[in-house]
mmCIF file of C-alpha atoms in Angstrom:
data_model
loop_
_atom_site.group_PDB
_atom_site.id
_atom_site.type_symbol
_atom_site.label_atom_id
_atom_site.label_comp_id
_atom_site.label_asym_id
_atom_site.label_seq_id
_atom_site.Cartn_x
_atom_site.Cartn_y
_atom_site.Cartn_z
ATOM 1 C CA UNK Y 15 -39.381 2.243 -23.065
ATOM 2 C CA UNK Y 16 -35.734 0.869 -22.157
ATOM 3 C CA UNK Y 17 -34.821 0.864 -18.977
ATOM 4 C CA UNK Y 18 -31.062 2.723 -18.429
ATOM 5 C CA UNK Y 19 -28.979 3.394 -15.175
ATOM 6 C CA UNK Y 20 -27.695 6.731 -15.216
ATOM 7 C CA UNK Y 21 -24.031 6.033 -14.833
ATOM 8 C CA UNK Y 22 -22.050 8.676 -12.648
ATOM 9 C CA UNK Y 23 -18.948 9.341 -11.025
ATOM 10 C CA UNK Y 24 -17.737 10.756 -7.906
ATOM 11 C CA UNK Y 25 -14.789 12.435 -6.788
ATOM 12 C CA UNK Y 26 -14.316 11.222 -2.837
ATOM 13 C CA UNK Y 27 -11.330 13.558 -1.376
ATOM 14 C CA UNK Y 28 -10.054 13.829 1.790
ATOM 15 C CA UNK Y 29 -7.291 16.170 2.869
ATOM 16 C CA UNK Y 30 -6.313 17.740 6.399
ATOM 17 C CA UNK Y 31 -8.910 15.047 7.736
ATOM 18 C CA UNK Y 32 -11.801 17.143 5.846
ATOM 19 C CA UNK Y 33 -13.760 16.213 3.194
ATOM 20 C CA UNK Y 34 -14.512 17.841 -0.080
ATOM 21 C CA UNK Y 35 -18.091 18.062 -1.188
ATOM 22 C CA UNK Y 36 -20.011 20.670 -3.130
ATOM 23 C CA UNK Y 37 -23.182 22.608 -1.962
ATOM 24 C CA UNK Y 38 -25.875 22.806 -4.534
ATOM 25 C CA UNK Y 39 -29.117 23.981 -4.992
ATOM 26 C CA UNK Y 40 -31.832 21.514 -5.816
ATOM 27 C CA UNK Y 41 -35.776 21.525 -6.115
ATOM 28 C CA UNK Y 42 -35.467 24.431 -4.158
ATOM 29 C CA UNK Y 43 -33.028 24.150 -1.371
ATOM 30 C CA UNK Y 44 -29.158 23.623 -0.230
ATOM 31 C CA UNK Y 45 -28.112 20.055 -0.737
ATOM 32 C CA UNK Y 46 -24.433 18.481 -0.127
ATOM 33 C CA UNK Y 47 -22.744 15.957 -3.001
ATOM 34 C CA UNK Y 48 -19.206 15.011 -3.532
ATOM 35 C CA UNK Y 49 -18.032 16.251 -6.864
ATOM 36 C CA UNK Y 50 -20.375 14.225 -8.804
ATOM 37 C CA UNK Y 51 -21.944 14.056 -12.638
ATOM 38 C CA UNK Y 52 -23.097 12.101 -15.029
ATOM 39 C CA UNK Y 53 -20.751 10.102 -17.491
ATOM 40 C CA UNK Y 54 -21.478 12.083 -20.860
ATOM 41 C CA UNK Y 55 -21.202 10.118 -25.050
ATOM 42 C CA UNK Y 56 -17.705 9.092 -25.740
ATOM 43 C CA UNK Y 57 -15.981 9.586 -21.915
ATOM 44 C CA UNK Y 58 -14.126 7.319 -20.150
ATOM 45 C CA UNK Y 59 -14.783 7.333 -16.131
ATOM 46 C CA UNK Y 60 -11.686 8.636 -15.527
ATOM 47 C CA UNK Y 61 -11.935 11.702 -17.894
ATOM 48 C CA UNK Y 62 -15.761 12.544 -16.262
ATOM 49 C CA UNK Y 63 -14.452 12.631 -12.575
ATOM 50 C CA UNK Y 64 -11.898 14.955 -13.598
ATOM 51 C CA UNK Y 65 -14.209 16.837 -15.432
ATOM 52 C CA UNK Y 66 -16.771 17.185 -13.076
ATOM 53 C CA UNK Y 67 -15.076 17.926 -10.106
ATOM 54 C CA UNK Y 68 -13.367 20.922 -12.378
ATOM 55 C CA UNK Y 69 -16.464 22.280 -13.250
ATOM 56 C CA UNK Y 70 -18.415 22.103 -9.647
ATOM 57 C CA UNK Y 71 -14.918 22.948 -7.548
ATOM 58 C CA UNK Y 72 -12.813 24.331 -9.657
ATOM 59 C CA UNK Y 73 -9.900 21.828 -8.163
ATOM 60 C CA UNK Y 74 -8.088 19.992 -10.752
ATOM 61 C CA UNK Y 75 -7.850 16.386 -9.283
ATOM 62 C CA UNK Y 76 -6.092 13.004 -10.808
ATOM 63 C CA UNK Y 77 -7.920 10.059 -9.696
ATOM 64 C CA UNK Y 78 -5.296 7.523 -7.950
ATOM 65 C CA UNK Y 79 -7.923 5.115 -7.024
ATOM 66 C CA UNK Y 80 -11.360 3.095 -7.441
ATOM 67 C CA UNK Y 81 -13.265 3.647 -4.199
ATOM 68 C CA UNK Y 82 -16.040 1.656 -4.812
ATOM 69 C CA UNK Y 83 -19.377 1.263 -7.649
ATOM 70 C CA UNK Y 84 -22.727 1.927 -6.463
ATOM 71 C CA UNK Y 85 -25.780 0.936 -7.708
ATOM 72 C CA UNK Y 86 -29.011 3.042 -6.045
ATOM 73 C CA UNK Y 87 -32.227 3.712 -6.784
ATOM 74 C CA UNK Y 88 -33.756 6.760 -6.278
ATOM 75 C CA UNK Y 89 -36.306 5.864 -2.934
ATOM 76 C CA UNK Y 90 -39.371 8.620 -4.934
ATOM 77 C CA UNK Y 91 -38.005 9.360 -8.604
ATOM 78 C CA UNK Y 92 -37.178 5.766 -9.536
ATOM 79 C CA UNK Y 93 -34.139 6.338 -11.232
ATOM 80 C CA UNK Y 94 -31.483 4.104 -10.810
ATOM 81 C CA UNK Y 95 -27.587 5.217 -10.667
ATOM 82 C CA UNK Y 96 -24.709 3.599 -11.068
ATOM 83 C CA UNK Y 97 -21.834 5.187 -9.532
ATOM 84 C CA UNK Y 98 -18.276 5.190 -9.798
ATOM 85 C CA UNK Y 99 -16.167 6.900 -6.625
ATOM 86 C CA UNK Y 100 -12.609 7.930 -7.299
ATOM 87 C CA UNK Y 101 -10.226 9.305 -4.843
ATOM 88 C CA UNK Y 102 -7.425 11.148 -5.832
ATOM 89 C CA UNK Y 103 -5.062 13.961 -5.354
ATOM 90 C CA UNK Y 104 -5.633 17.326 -5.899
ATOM 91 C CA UNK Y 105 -2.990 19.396 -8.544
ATOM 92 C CA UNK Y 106 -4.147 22.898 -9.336
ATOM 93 C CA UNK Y 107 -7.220 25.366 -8.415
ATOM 94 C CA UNK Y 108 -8.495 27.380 -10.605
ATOM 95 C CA UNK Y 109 -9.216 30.925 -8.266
ATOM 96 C CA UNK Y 110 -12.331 32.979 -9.635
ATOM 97 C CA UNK Y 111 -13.534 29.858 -12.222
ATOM 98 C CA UNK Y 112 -16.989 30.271 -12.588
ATOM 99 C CA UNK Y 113 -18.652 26.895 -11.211
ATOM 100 C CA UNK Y 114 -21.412 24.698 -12.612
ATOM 101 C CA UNK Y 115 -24.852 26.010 -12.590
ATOM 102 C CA UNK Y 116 -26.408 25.663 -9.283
ATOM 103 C CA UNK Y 117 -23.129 24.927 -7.186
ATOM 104 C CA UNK Y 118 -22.957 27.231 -4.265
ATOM 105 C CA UNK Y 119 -19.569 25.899 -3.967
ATOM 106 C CA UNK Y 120 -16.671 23.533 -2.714
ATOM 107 C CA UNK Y 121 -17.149 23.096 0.974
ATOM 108 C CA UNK Y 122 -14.436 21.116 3.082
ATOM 109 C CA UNK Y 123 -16.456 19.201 6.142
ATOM 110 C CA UNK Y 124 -15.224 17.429 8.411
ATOM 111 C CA UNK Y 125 -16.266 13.480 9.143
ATOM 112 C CA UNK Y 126 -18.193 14.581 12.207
ATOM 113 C CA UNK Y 127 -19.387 18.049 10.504
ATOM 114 C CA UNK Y 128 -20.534 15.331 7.399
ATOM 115 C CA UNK Y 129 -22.271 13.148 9.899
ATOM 116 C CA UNK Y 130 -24.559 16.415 11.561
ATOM 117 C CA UNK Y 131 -25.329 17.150 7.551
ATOM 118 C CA UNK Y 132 -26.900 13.892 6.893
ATOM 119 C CA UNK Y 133 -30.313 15.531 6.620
ATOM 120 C CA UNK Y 134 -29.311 17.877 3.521
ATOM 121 C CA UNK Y 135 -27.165 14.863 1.660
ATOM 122 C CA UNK Y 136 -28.083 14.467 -2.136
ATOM 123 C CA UNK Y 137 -28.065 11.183 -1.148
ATOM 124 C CA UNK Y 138 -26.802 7.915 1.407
ATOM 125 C CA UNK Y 139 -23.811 7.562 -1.164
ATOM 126 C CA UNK Y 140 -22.370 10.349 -0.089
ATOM 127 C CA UNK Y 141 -21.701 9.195 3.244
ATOM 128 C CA UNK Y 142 -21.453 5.294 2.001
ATOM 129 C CA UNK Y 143 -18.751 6.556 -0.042
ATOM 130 C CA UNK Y 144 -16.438 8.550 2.667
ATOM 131 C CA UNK Y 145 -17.099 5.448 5.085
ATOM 132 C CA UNK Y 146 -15.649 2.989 2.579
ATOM 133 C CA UNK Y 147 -12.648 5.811 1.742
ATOM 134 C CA UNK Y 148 -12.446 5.810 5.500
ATOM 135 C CA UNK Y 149 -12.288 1.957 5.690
ATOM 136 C CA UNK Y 150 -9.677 1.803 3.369
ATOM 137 C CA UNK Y 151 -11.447 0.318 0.043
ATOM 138 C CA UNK Y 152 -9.514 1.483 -2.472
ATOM 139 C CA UNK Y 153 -8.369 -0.789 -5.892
ATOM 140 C CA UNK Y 154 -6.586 -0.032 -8.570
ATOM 141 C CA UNK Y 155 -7.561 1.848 -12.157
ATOM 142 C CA UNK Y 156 -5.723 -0.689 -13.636
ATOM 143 C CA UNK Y 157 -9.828 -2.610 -13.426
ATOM 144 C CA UNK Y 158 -11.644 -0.132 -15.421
ATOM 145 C CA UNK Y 159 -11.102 -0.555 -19.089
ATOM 146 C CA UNK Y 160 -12.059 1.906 -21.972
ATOM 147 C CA UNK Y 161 -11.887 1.243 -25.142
#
């Protein structure tokens, strides 16, 4: 068997000092993510964030920014994931657009209300990611190439 990364991207938003993240269900209970997915055949990076933070928000976002890439593994499933945070800006929502299955839906937290949430994170990217966005990390598209 080959080994593969699952390679992901990340939507990392903050507006009105809030952030955006999405409640989901998984393996049987409420988890928090940002907008998240996994980079699907023939997709650039750019074209999945927008994508997937569509589908599991329903906010239409254009990606201004690199936040960061993220390689963790999994601490009990052994998968590794590379990820790719964005930030952006949000243009558009989409009222009454039926979300992804398994998204409760878009939830705006603030940093403190993130912190007391820790426990129900998907996983320590999410708040790795809002930390960096916080610290100011941010580099241009212009270093992500698709051809």
């Amino acid at each position: 068997m080959i080994w593969k990364p699952h390679v992901t991207v990340a939507a990392v938003v903050e507006r009105d000092g809030k952030y955006l993240l999405v409640e989901e269900e998984i393996d049987g209970g409420l988890a928090f993510n940002q907008p998240a997915g996994h980079l699907e055949e023939g997709e650039s990076l750019l074209a999945a964030v927008v994508r997937e933070t569509l589908e599991e928000t329903a906010y239409h976002l254009k990606p201004t920014q690199l936040v960061g890439i993220y390689n963790w593994q999994h601490p009990t499933k052994g998968i590794t994931y590379l990820r790719f945070a964005f930030t952006g800006e949000l243009r558009g929502y989409e009222a009454g657009r039926q979300l992804d299955e398994g998204i409760v839906g878009a939830r705006w937290l603030t940093y403190e209300e993130v912190l007391a949430t820790q426990d129900r994170h998907r996983s320590p990217l999410i708040l790795r990611c809002i930390d960096d966005l916080r610290a100011g990390k941010r580099f241009p598209l212009e270093l992500l190439v698709h051809y």
